mmCIF file of C-alpha atoms in Angstrom:
data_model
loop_
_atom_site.group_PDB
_atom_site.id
_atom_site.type_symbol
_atom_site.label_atom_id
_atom_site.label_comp_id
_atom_site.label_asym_id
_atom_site.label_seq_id
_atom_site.Cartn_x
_atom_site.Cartn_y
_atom_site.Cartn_z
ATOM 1 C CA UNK A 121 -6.626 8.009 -9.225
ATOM 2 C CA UNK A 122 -6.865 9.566 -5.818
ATOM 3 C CA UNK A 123 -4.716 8.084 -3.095
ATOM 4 C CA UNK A 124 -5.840 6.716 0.518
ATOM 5 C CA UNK A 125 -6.659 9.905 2.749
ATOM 6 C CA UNK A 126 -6.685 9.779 6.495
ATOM 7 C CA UNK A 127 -8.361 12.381 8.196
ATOM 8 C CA UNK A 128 -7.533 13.855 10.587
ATOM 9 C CA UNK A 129 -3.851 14.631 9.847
ATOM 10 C CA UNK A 130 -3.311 15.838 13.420
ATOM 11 C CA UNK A 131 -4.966 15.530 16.947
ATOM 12 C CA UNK A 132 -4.174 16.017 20.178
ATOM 13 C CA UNK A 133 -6.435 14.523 23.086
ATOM 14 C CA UNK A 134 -6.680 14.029 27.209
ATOM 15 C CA UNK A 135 -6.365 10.663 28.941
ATOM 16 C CA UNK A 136 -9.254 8.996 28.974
ATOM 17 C CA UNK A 137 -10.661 10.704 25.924
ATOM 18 C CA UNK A 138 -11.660 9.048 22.378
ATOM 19 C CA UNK A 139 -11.054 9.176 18.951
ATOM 20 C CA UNK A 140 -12.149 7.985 15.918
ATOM 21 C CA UNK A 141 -9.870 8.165 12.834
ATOM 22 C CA UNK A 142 -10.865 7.544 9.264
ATOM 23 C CA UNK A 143 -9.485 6.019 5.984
ATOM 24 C CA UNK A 144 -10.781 6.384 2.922
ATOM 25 C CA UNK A 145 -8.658 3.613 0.346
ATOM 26 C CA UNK A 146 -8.039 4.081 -3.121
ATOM 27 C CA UNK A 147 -11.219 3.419 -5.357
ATOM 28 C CA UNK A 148 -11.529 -0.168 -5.606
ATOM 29 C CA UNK A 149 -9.426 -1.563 -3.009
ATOM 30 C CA UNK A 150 -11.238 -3.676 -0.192
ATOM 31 C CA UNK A 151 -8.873 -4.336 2.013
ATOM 32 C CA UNK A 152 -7.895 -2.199 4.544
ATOM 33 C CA UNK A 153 -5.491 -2.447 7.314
ATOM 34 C CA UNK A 154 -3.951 0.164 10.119
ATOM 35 C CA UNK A 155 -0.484 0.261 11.623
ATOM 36 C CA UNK A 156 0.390 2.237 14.975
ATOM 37 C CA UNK A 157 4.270 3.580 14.520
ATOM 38 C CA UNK A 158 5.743 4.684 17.593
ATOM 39 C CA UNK A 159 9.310 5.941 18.192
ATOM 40 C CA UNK A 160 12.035 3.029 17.782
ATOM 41 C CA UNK A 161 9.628 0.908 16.838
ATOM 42 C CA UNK A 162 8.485 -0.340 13.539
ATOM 43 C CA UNK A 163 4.633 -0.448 11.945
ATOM 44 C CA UNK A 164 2.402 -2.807 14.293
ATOM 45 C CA UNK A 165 -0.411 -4.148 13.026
ATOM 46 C CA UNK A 166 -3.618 -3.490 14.192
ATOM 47 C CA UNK A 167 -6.501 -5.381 12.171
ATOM 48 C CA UNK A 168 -7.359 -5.615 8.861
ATOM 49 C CA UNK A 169 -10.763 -5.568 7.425
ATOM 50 C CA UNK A 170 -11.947 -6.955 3.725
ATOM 51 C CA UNK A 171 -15.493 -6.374 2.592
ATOM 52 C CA UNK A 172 -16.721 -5.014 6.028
ATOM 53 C CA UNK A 173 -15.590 -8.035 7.594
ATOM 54 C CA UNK A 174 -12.577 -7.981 10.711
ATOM 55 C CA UNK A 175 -10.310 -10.249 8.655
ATOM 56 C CA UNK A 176 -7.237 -10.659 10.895
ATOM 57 C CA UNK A 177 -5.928 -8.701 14.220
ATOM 58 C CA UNK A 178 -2.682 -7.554 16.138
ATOM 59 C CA UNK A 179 -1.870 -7.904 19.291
ATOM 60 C CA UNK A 180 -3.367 -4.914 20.934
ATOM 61 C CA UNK A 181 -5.716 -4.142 23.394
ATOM 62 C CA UNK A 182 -9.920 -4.088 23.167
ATOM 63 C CA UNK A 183 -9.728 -0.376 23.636
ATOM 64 C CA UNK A 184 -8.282 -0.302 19.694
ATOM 65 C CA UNK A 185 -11.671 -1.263 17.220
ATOM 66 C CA UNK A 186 -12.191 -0.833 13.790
ATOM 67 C CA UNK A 187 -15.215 -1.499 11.029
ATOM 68 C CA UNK A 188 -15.507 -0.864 7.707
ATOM 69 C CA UNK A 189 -18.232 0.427 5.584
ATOM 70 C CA UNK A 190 -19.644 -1.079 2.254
ATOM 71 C CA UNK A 191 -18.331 1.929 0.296
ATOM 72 C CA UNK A 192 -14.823 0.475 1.883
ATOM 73 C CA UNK A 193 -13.890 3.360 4.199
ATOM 74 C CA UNK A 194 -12.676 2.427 7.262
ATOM 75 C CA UNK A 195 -12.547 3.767 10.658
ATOM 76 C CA UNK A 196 -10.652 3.225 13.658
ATOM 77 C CA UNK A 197 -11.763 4.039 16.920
ATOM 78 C CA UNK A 198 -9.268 4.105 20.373
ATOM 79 C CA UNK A 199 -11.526 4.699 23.568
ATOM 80 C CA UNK A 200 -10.342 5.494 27.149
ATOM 81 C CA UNK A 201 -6.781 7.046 25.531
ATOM 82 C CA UNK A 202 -3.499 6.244 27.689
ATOM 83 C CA UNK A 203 -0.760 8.645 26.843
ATOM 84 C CA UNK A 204 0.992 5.443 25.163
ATOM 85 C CA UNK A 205 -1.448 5.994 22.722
ATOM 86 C CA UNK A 206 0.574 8.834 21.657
ATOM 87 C CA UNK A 207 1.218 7.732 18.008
ATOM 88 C CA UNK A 208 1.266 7.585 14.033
ATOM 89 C CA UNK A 209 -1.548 5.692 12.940
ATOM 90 C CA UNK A 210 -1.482 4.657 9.178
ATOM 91 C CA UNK A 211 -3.762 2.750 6.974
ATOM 92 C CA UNK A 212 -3.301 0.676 3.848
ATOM 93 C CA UNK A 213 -5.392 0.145 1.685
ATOM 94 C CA UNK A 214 -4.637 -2.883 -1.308
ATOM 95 C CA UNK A 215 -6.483 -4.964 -3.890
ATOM 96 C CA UNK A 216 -5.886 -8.037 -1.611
ATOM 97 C CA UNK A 217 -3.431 -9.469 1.013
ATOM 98 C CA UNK A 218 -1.259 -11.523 -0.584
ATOM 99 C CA UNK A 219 1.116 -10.292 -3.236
ATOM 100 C CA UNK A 220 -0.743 -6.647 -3.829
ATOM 101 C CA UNK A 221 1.244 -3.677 -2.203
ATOM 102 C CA UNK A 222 0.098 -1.920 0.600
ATOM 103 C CA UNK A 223 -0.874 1.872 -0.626
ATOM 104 C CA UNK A 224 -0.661 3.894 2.624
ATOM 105 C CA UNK A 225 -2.379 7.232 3.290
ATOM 106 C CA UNK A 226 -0.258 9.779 5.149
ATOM 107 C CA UNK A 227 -1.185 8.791 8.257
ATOM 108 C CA UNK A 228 -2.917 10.538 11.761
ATOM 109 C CA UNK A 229 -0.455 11.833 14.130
ATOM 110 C CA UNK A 230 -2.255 11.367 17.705
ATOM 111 C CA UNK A 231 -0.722 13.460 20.636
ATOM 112 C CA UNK A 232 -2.333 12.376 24.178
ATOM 113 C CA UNK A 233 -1.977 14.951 26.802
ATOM 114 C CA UNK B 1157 4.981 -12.079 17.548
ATOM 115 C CA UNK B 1158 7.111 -12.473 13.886
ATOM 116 C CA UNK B 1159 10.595 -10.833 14.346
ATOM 117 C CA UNK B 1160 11.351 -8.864 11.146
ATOM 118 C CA UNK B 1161 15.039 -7.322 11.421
ATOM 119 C CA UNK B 1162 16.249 -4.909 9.392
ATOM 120 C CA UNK B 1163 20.309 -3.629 9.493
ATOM 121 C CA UNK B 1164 22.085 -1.567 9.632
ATOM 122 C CA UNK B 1165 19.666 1.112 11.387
ATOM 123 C CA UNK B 1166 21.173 3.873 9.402
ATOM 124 C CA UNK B 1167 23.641 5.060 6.698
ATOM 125 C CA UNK B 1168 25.375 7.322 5.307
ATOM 126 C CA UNK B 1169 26.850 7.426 2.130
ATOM 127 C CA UNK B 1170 28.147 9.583 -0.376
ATOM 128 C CA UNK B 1171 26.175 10.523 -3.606
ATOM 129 C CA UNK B 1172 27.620 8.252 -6.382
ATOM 130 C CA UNK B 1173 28.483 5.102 -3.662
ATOM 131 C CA UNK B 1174 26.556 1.802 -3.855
ATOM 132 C CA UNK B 1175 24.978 0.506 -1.186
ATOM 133 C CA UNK B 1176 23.236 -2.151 0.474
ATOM 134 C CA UNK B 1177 20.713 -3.382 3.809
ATOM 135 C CA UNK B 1178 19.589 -6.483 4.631
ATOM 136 C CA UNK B 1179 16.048 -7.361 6.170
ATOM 137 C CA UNK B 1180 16.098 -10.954 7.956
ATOM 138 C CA UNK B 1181 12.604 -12.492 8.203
ATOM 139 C CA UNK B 1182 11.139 -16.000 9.581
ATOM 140 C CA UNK B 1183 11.421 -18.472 7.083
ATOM 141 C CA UNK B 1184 8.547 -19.975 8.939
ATOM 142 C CA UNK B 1185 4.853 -19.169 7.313
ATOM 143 C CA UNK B 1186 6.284 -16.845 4.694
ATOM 144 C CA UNK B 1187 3.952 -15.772 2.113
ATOM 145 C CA UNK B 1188 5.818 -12.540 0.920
ATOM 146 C CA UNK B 1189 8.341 -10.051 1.335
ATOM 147 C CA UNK B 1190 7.783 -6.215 0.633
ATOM 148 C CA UNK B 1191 10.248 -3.445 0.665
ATOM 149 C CA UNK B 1192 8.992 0.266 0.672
ATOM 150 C CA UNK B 1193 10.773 3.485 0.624
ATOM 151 C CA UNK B 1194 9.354 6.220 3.476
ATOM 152 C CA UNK B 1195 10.693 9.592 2.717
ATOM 153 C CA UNK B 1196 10.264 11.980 5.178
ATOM 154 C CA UNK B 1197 6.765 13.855 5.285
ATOM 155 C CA UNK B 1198 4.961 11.829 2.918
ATOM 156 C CA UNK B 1199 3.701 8.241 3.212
ATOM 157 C CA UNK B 1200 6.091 4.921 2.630
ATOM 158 C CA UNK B 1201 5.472 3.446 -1.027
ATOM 159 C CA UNK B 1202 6.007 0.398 -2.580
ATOM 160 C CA UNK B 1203 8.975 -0.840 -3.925
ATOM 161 C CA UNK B 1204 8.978 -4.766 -4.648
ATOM 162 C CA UNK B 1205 6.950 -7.258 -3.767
ATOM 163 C CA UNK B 1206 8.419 -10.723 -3.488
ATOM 164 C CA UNK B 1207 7.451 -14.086 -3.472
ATOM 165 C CA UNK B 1208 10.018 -17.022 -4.737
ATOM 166 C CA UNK B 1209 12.716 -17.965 -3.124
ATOM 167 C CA UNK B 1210 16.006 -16.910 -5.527
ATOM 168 C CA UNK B 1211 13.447 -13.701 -6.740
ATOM 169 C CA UNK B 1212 15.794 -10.683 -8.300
ATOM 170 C CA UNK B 1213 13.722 -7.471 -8.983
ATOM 171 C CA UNK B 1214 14.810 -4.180 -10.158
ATOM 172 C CA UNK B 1215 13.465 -0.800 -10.257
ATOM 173 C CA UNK B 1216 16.096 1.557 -11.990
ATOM 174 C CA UNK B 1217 18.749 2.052 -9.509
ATOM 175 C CA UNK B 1218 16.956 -0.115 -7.012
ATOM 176 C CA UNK B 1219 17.602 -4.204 -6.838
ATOM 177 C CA UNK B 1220 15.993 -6.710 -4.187
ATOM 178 C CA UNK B 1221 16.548 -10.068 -3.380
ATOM 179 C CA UNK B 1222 15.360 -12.903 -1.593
ATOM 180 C CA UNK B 1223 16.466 -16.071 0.163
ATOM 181 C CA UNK B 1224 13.511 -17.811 1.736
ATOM 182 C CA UNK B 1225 14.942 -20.574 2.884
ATOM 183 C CA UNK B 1226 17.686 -18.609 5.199
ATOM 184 C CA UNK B 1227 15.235 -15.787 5.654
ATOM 185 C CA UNK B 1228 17.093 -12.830 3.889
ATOM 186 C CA UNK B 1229 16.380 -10.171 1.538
ATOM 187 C CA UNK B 1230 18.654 -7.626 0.232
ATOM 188 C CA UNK B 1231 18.304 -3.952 -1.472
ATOM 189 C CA UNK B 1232 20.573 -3.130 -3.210
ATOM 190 C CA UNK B 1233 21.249 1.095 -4.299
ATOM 191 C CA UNK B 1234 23.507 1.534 -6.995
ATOM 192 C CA UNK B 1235 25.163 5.085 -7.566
ATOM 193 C CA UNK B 1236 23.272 6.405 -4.473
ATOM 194 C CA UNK B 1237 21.732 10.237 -5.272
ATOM 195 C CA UNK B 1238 20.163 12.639 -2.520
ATOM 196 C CA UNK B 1239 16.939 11.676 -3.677
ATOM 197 C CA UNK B 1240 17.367 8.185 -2.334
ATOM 198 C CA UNK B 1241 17.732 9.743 0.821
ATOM 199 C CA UNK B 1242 14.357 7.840 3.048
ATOM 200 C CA UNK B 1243 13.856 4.908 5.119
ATOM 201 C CA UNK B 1244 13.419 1.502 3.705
ATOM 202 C CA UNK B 1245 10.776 -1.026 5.362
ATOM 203 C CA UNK B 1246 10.571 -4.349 4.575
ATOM 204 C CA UNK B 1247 7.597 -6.376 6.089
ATOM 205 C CA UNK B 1248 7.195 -9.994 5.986
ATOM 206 C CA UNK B 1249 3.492 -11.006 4.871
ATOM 207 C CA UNK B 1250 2.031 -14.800 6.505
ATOM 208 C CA UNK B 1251 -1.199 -14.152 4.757
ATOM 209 C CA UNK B 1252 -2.575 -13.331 7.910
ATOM 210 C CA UNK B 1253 -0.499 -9.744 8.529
ATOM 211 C CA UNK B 1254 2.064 -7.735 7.748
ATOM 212 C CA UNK B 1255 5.239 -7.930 10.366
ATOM 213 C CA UNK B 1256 7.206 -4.511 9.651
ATOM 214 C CA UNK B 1257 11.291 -4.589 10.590
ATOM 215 C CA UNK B 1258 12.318 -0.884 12.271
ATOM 216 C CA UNK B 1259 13.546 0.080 8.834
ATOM 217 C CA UNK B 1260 17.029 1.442 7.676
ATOM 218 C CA UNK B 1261 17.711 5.260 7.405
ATOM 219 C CA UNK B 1262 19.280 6.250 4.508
ATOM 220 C CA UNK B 1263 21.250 9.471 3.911
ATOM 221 C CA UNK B 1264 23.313 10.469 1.256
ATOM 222 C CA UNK B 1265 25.156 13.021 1.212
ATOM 223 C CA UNK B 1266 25.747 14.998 -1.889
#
């Protein structure tokens, strides 16, 4: 069974910029969340979608949006980039949210210039 | 904001020693505790996922347990070996989100 892929593994943008990411979760999962990992600190939520649907959301800023197709892939989408951006982004992908494990991909490593 | 603290940050120990970290968690809107290993390079993986209060699991080497009412798990590494050598996450689930602790860094040293 293939694993959750992120693509792109690497990216480097400007201030101001864009960027889309995108998960694609192990065959049959529906859930998918993303975590932002900076240095020192530990995974932070971002949202988590279920059947196409925005199930539940972190604390961050509009600028950070998300949707999710019906094939389950997921993408993530950060507009008007501040270099605190600057970031591992990882998604999860599970069978549900309650006692299934999280199955993360190996993440996007975003580098904001 | 759910505080999820892990300790200690990091360790050394020598291949062969025991070892153990704690991860201190809410007791407050628990759902579930998870513990995952994140070796360097590749993504973090799951290790035990646990519900009941007084829950022992065991993977091999690898033992976890949990105190919900005090808020406390434990992992427990018996006869550390370089492999072992990652960082451990827990994350408290509230059915709403995972809340991630800063992990512990573990290195052992052959």
């Amino acid at each position: 069974k293939a694993g959750v892929t992120q693509t792109p593994r690497y990216l480097i943008k400007t201030r101001g910029q864009q960027v889309t990411l995108s998960c694609s979760p192990i065959s049959g999962h529906r859930s998918v969340s993303w975590y932002q990992q900076t240095p020192g600190q530990g995974l932070q939520f971002l949202f988590e979608y279920f059947s196409e649907t925005q199930r539940n959301k972190g604390n961050f800023p509009g600028r950070f949006s998300g949707r999710q197709f019906s094939n389950s892939r997921s993408e993530m989408n950060v507009s008007t980039l501040e270099l605190g951006d600057s970031a591992l982004y990882l998604c999860a992908s599970s069978l549900e949210t309650d006692n299934s494990p999280l199955h993360f991909g190996n993440g996007t490593r975003l580098t904001v210039t | 904001i759910l505080n999820v603290e892990q300790s200690p940050q990091s360790l050394h120990v020598q291949e062969g020693d025991s070892t153990n970290f704690t991860c201190s968690f809410p007791s407050s809107n628990f759902y579930a505790l998870h513990w995952y290993r994140w070796e360097t390079a590749k993504s973090p993986e799951a290790l035990f996922v646990m519900t009941l209060n007084g829950d022992e699991k065991k993977k091999g080497r690898i033992s976890a347990t949990l105190n919900t009412k005090e808020g406390y798990s434990y992992l427990y590494i018996k006869g550390s070996q370089p492999e072992d050598s990652a960082t451990y996450l827990c994350a408290s689930n509230t059915g709403n989100q995972f809340y991630f602790g800063t992990g512990t860094s573990l290195t052992v040293i052959p």
